[in-house]
Amino acid sequence: MYKLIWLKELKGELYTWKSTAWLLAASLLFSFTSYLLLTNKELTLLDQTELLWLLGKVIVGVGLLVVTIDASSIISSEFEQETAESLFLTPLALKDFLLGKLLAPLTLWILIYLISVPYIIVASAGSRLALPFMGHVFLLGTLCVLGFILMTFAIALLYRSSKNTLTTAFVILLAAAVPALFAATLKSGSVLTTVSKINPLDNVFSALDNVLVDYQISLGQNWQFYPPLIIFGLVMLGLLSAAARRFRQQGIIRNE
Amino acid sequence: MKYFFGLVSIILCYELWGAPAVLAQTAAAGPLLINISSSKTLSGTAGDYVTVLAGITNSSAGPVSNITTYLSLADESTKLPVDLEDWSAEKGLFIGNIDARQTLPLNWKIHFVTPGDYALIVVAEAAGQELPQTSAITHFHVNSKRNLNPGQVLPVALGMPIVILFAMTLLTYRRNSKLV
């Protein structure tokens, strides 16, 4: 059943040329970034490894933005357009509904990743970092994106409003992004060190730094960055199941 | 006149308080000696690793305890210290004790990160010593790593949006032709 929901959402998101314009925009953004990084007089002063790190941040950042926006509306719109009631009159389990909805933004992330692959190959030419770069961006990005989708779904089930869900999810995404963008020297305090260890975005950026700048390319050399992302995903899964339980108790038409 | 005496008294105070401090500093030279055994100048390309080899010797008749050795790296062009975060995994090495006349080897694996000229000093400090001991300077010359390929990026930077635009147009055309 979840496949039907997934395909229905994908059709809705990729059916018209207007709905796929964001793919073109993402591609233009990657083109602009990589062209500037490789040809701009001042930006080319960056070492190639730092340049790749910057490109990795842009890819994951664009993926998170697109996925957060999509996940914010994908569930809430069912309530706002009043289609949720008829949807749940069918023998559709909430689990299948959520899984189908989850696969749709995850597919968007895969599309963004696929678009970024040629840029990764071109930017890392000569460095032997192309494969580790691609592999780690995919693994780290997927884990981080998955956590944010689960979180956004939980918010959407609680709020049932696209606007509020989008605002809350965006604020959380920004809150995670701001300390992650600080230089390592600014993270010397104990509070910021702790925050950076549990912050999923910080772990993604630090892992990419470890792979691309420090040449620690194997999974074993980056093992410390993956558990926080997995824990983040599990915590968000717990939050979503709590929100789903509350949704079941309240029903589709909330009595407030 | 009042200001003149005031100024003279300030200068006298500075001389009286400052001079013993300078004397005390020169009197407290430590028993540790650091010798750099690797090359005085190490060169490479950004991304390369080099090893700085050194030896720390206790030149005194008794043991020295609680010794910490660490690196200090300065950028010679900007005249600013460099954060060692990406340069060395081991910024400092703690050595418990060195017996009298004993020498211990030290080695640091340094990762060249940013192109430029740098000066590296190994510093050692021990418990009860007022002054740290520094090594001779090791000069780093890091060449930039240029694998930039503007010739290859242009086809991708232009080609990818064009391919996506073409795919979008094709899909729209096929969908519209099905509708008709």
PDB file of C-alpha atoms in Angstrom, chain B:
ATOM      1  CA  MET B   1      57.875  70.992  37.322  1.00  0.00           C
ATOM      2  CA  LYS B   2      55.369  68.919  39.244  1.00  0.00           C
ATOM      3  CA  TYR B   3      54.716  66.838  36.084  1.00  0.00           C
ATOM      4  CA  PHE B   4      58.439  66.423  35.446  1.00  0.00           C
ATOM      5  CA  PHE B   5      58.976  64.884  38.921  1.00  0.00           C
ATOM      6  CA  GLY B   6      55.943  62.712  38.384  1.00  0.00           C
ATOM      7  CA  LEU B   7      57.346  61.414  35.097  1.00  0.00           C
ATOM      8  CA  VAL B   8      60.778  60.806  36.637  1.00  0.00           C
ATOM      9  CA  SER B   9      59.197  58.866  39.509  1.00  0.00           C
ATOM     10  CA  ILE B  10      57.217  56.686  37.031  1.00  0.00           C
ATOM     11  CA  ILE B  11      60.400  55.905  35.068  1.00  0.00           C
ATOM     12  CA  LEU B  12      62.260  55.086  38.312  1.00  0.00           C
ATOM     13  CA  CYS B  13      59.480  52.799  39.465  1.00  0.00           C
ATOM     14  CA  TYR B  14      59.466  51.013  36.096  1.00  0.00           C
ATOM     15  CA  GLU B  15      63.244  50.578  36.223  1.00  0.00           C
ATOM     16  CA  LEU B  16      63.192  49.361  39.821  1.00  0.00           C
ATOM     17  CA  TRP B  17      60.337  46.871  39.286  1.00  0.00           C
ATOM     18  CA  GLY B  18      61.269  45.865  35.758  1.00  0.00           C
ATOM     19  CA  ALA B  19      64.961  45.093  36.191  1.00  0.00           C
ATOM     20  CA  PRO B  20      64.682  42.301  38.805  1.00  0.00           C
ATOM     21  CA  ALA B  21      61.995  40.625  36.682  1.00  0.00           C
ATOM     22  CA  VAL B  22      64.341  40.450  33.693  1.00  0.00           C
ATOM     23  CA  LEU B  23      67.141  39.130  35.889  1.00  0.00           C
ATOM     24  CA  ALA B  24      64.848  36.457  37.320  1.00  0.00           C
ATOM     25  CA  GLN B  25      63.900  35.282  33.834  1.00  0.00           C
ATOM     26  CA  THR B  26      67.443  34.829  32.647  1.00  0.00           C
ATOM     27  CA  ALA B  27      68.395  33.059  35.869  1.00  0.00           C
ATOM     28  CA  ALA B  28      65.743  30.330  35.500  1.00  0.00           C
ATOM     29  CA  ALA B  29      66.895  28.579  32.286  1.00  0.00           C
ATOM     30  CA  GLY B  30      65.710  24.953  32.379  1.00  0.00           C
ATOM     31  CA  PRO B  31      67.654  21.664  32.265  1.00  0.00           C
ATOM     32  CA  LEU B  32      65.836  20.389  29.159  1.00  0.00           C
ATOM     33  CA  LEU B  33      67.332  20.459  25.688  1.00  0.00           C
ATOM     34  CA  ILE B  34      65.430  19.801  22.474  1.00  0.00           C
ATOM     35  CA  ASN B  35      67.295  18.738  19.358  1.00  0.00           C
ATOM     36  CA  ILE B  36      65.605  18.490  15.997  1.00  0.00           C
ATOM     37  CA  SER B  37      67.039  15.532  14.101  1.00  0.00           C
ATOM     38  CA  SER B  38      64.907  15.846  10.965  1.00  0.00           C
ATOM     39  CA  SER B  39      65.791  18.276   8.197  1.00  0.00           C
ATOM     40  CA  LYS B  40      65.873  21.964   9.021  1.00  0.00           C
ATOM     41  CA  THR B  41      63.578  22.673   6.069  1.00  0.00           C
ATOM     42  CA  LEU B  42      60.763  20.326   5.067  1.00  0.00           C
ATOM     43  CA  SER B  43      58.989  20.836   1.767  1.00  0.00           C
ATOM     44  CA  GLY B  44      55.982  19.242   0.177  1.00  0.00           C
ATOM     45  CA  THR B  45      52.652  19.751  -1.491  1.00  0.00           C
ATOM     46  CA  ALA B  46      49.417  20.480   0.353  1.00  0.00           C
ATOM     47  CA  GLY B  47      48.021  17.120   1.419  1.00  0.00           C
ATOM     48  CA  ASP B  48      51.456  15.527   2.025  1.00  0.00           C
ATOM     49  CA  TYR B  49      52.584  14.213   5.398  1.00  0.00           C
ATOM     50  CA  VAL B  50      56.040  14.829   6.863  1.00  0.00           C
ATOM     51  CA  THR B  51      57.539  13.671  10.139  1.00  0.00           C
ATOM     52  CA  VAL B  52      59.377  16.003  12.469  1.00  0.00           C
ATOM     53  CA  LEU B  53      61.902  14.058  14.545  1.00  0.00           C
ATOM     54  CA  ALA B  54      63.292  15.472  17.746  1.00  0.00           C
ATOM     55  CA  GLY B  55      64.933  14.361  20.968  1.00  0.00           C
ATOM     56  CA  ILE B  56      64.445  15.800  24.417  1.00  0.00           C
ATOM     57  CA  THR B  57      67.374  15.548  26.817  1.00  0.00           C
ATOM     58  CA  ASN B  58      67.517  16.132  30.530  1.00  0.00           C
ATOM     59  CA  SER B  59      70.887  17.783  30.956  1.00  0.00           C
ATOM     60  CA  SER B  60      70.666  18.066  34.742  1.00  0.00           C
ATOM     61  CA  ALA B  61      71.969  15.675  37.407  1.00  0.00           C
ATOM     62  CA  GLY B  62      68.496  14.812  38.728  1.00  0.00           C
ATOM     63  CA  PRO B  63      65.261  13.605  37.112  1.00  0.00           C
ATOM     64  CA  VAL B  64      62.755  16.089  35.688  1.00  0.00           C
ATOM     65  CA  SER B  65      59.073  15.309  36.042  1.00  0.00           C
ATOM     66  CA  ASN B  66      55.769  16.330  34.458  1.00  0.00           C
ATOM     67  CA  ILE B  67      57.152  17.378  31.109  1.00  0.00           C
ATOM     68  CA  THR B  68      54.804  18.498  28.375  1.00  0.00           C
ATOM     69  CA  THR B  69      55.975  19.032  24.843  1.00  0.00           C
ATOM     70  CA  TYR B  70      53.887  20.728  22.210  1.00  0.00           C
ATOM     71  CA  LEU B  71      54.130  22.311  18.815  1.00  0.00           C
ATOM     72  CA  SER B  72      53.939  25.937  17.868  1.00  0.00           C
ATOM     73  CA  LEU B  73      53.391  26.766  14.214  1.00  0.00           C
ATOM     74  CA  ALA B  74      53.485  30.238  12.714  1.00  0.00           C
ATOM     75  CA  ASP B  75      52.668  31.417   9.233  1.00  0.00           C
ATOM     76  CA  GLU B  76      55.709  33.351   8.038  1.00  0.00           C
ATOM     77  CA  SER B  77      53.811  35.466   5.529  1.00  0.00           C
ATOM     78  CA  THR B  78      51.011  36.628   7.807  1.00  0.00           C
ATOM     79  CA  LYS B  79      53.184  36.482  10.965  1.00  0.00           C
ATOM     80  CA  LEU B  80      50.331  34.825  12.779  1.00  0.00           C
ATOM     81  CA  PRO B  81      50.143  31.550  14.719  1.00  0.00           C
ATOM     82  CA  VAL B  82      48.374  28.705  12.938  1.00  0.00           C
ATOM     83  CA  ASP B  83      45.642  26.553  14.463  1.00  0.00           C
ATOM     84  CA  LEU B  84      47.057  23.023  14.416  1.00  0.00           C
ATOM     85  CA  GLU B  85      43.642  21.368  14.099  1.00  0.00           C
ATOM     86  CA  ASP B  86      44.170  19.842  10.669  1.00  0.00           C
ATOM     87  CA  TRP B  87      47.966  19.860  10.743  1.00  0.00           C
ATOM     88  CA  SER B  88      48.683  17.400  13.507  1.00  0.00           C
ATOM     89  CA  ALA B  89      46.570  14.868  15.363  1.00  0.00           C
ATOM     90  CA  GLU B  90      48.966  15.111  18.311  1.00  0.00           C
ATOM     91  CA  LYS B  91      49.348  18.714  19.249  1.00  0.00           C
ATOM     92  CA  GLY B  92      51.034  17.921  22.578  1.00  0.00           C
ATOM     93  CA  LEU B  93      52.846  14.970  24.117  1.00  0.00           C
ATOM     94  CA  PHE B  94      52.956  14.439  27.858  1.00  0.00           C
ATOM     95  CA  ILE B  95      56.142  12.865  29.164  1.00  0.00           C
ATOM     96  CA  GLY B  96      56.028  11.820  32.784  1.00  0.00           C
ATOM     97  CA  ASN B  97      59.690  11.794  33.817  1.00  0.00           C
ATOM     98  CA  ILE B  98      63.105  11.962  32.226  1.00  0.00           C
ATOM     99  CA  ASP B  99      65.979  10.625  34.256  1.00  0.00           C
ATOM    100  CA  ALA B 100      69.267  12.485  34.556  1.00  0.00           C
ATOM    101  CA  ARG B 101      71.188  12.642  31.241  1.00  0.00           C
ATOM    102  CA  GLN B 102      68.494  10.636  29.521  1.00  0.00           C
ATOM    103  CA  THR B 103      67.231  11.448  26.020  1.00  0.00           C
ATOM    104  CA  LEU B 104      63.801  10.524  24.765  1.00  0.00           C
ATOM    105  CA  PRO B 105      62.792  10.555  21.081  1.00  0.00           C
ATOM    106  CA  LEU B 106      59.841  12.642  19.904  1.00  0.00           C
ATOM    107  CA  ASN B 107      58.184  12.484  16.546  1.00  0.00           C
ATOM    108  CA  TRP B 108      55.265  14.338  15.078  1.00  0.00           C
ATOM    109  CA  LYS B 109      53.416  13.473  11.927  1.00  0.00           C
ATOM    110  CA  ILE B 110      52.534  16.752  10.259  1.00  0.00           C
ATOM    111  CA  HIS B 111      49.931  17.086   7.556  1.00  0.00           C
ATOM    112  CA  PHE B 112      50.544  19.936   5.120  1.00  0.00           C
ATOM    113  CA  VAL B 113      47.170  21.623   4.732  1.00  0.00           C
ATOM    114  CA  THR B 114      47.519  25.130   3.325  1.00  0.00           C
ATOM    115  CA  PRO B 115      50.224  26.324   0.932  1.00  0.00           C
ATOM    116  CA  GLY B 116      52.761  28.792   2.291  1.00  0.00           C
ATOM    117  CA  ASP B 117      55.878  29.112   4.428  1.00  0.00           C
ATOM    118  CA  TYR B 118      55.698  28.176   8.063  1.00  0.00           C
ATOM    119  CA  ALA B 119      57.974  28.010  11.087  1.00  0.00           C
ATOM    120  CA  LEU B 120      57.587  25.185  13.581  1.00  0.00           C
ATOM    121  CA  ILE B 121      58.991  25.139  17.087  1.00  0.00           C
ATOM    122  CA  VAL B 122      58.822  22.324  19.609  1.00  0.00           C
ATOM    123  CA  VAL B 123      58.245  23.655  23.097  1.00  0.00           C
ATOM    124  CA  ALA B 124      58.807  21.763  26.331  1.00  0.00           C
ATOM    125  CA  GLU B 125      57.783  22.781  29.809  1.00  0.00           C
ATOM    126  CA  ALA B 126      58.318  20.964  33.050  1.00  0.00           C
ATOM    127  CA  ALA B 127      56.858  21.235  36.525  1.00  0.00           C
ATOM    128  CA  GLY B 128      58.718  23.764  38.624  1.00  0.00           C
ATOM    129  CA  GLN B 129      60.485  25.370  35.664  1.00  0.00           C
ATOM    130  CA  GLU B 130      59.742  29.021  35.098  1.00  0.00           C
ATOM    131  CA  LEU B 131      60.777  29.119  31.472  1.00  0.00           C
ATOM    132  CA  PRO B 132      59.869  26.716  28.684  1.00  0.00           C
ATOM    133  CA  GLN B 133      62.560  25.200  26.505  1.00  0.00           C
ATOM    134  CA  THR B 134      62.242  25.669  22.753  1.00  0.00           C
ATOM    135  CA  SER B 135      63.845  23.870  19.858  1.00  0.00           C
ATOM    136  CA  ALA B 136      65.458  25.310  16.765  1.00  0.00           C
ATOM    137  CA  ILE B 137      63.040  26.380  14.064  1.00  0.00           C
ATOM    138  CA  THR B 138      61.970  23.886  11.391  1.00  0.00           C
ATOM    139  CA  HIS B 139      60.873  25.619   8.230  1.00  0.00           C
ATOM    140  CA  PHE B 140      58.004  24.245   6.178  1.00  0.00           C
ATOM    141  CA  HIS B 141      57.551  25.118   2.554  1.00  0.00           C
ATOM    142  CA  VAL B 142      54.148  23.932   1.384  1.00  0.00           C
ATOM    143  CA  ASN B 143      53.408  24.093  -2.323  1.00  0.00           C
ATOM    144  CA  SER B 144      49.856  24.521  -3.456  1.00  0.00           C
ATOM    145  CA  LYS B 145      48.068  21.549  -4.932  1.00  0.00           C
ATOM    146  CA  ARG B 146      46.451  22.617  -8.143  1.00  0.00           C
ATOM    147  CA  ASN B 147      44.274  20.066  -9.793  1.00  0.00           C
ATOM    148  CA  LEU B 148      41.866  22.649 -10.991  1.00  0.00           C
ATOM    149  CA  ASN B 149      40.323  21.980 -14.327  1.00  0.00           C
ATOM    150  CA  PRO B 150      38.237  24.880 -15.592  1.00  0.00           C
ATOM    151  CA  GLY B 151      38.323  23.194 -18.989  1.00  0.00           C
ATOM    152  CA  GLN B 152      36.381  20.238 -17.625  1.00  0.00           C
ATOM    153  CA  VAL B 153      34.021  22.082 -15.326  1.00  0.00           C
ATOM    154  CA  LEU B 154      32.496  24.197 -18.064  1.00  0.00           C
ATOM    155  CA  PRO B 155      30.884  21.299 -19.994  1.00  0.00           C
ATOM    156  CA  VAL B 156      29.429  19.939 -16.756  1.00  0.00           C
ATOM    157  CA  ALA B 157      28.364  23.348 -15.412  1.00  0.00           C
ATOM    158  CA  LEU B 158      26.592  24.141 -18.672  1.00  0.00           C
ATOM    159  CA  GLY B 159      25.657  20.615 -19.659  1.00  0.00           C
ATOM    160  CA  MET B 160      23.832  19.459 -16.537  1.00  0.00           C
ATOM    161  CA  PRO B 161      21.172  22.228 -16.519  1.00  0.00           C
ATOM    162  CA  ILE B 162      20.727  21.721 -20.277  1.00  0.00           C
ATOM    163  CA  VAL B 163      20.262  17.942 -19.840  1.00  0.00           C
ATOM    164  CA  ILE B 164      17.714  18.518 -17.054  1.00  0.00           C
ATOM    165  CA  LEU B 165      15.895  21.138 -19.100  1.00  0.00           C
ATOM    166  CA  PHE B 166      15.810  18.736 -22.049  1.00  0.00           C
ATOM    167  CA  ALA B 167      14.459  15.917 -19.844  1.00  0.00           C
ATOM    168  CA  MET B 168      11.773  18.227 -18.441  1.00  0.00           C
ATOM    169  CA  THR B 169      10.733  19.354 -21.929  1.00  0.00           C
ATOM    170  CA  LEU B 170      10.662  15.756 -23.181  1.00  0.00           C
ATOM    171  CA  LEU B 171       8.494  14.602 -20.281  1.00  0.00           C
ATOM    172  CA  THR B 172       6.091  17.515 -20.731  1.00  0.00           C
ATOM    173  CA  TYR B 173       5.876  16.861 -24.467  1.00  0.00           C
ATOM    174  CA  ARG B 174       5.182  13.135 -23.970  1.00  0.00           C
ATOM    175  CA  ARG B 175       2.563  13.869 -21.334  1.00  0.00           C
ATOM    176  CA  ASN B 176       0.823  16.464 -23.499  1.00  0.00           C
ATOM    177  CA  SER B 177       0.863  14.177 -26.545  1.00  0.00           C
ATOM    178  CA  LYS B 178      -0.763  11.435 -24.443  1.00  0.00           C
ATOM    179  CA  LEU B 179      -3.476  13.850 -23.346  1.00  0.00           C
ATOM    180  CA  VAL B 180      -4.256  14.737 -26.971  1.00  0.00           C
TER     181      VAL B 180
END
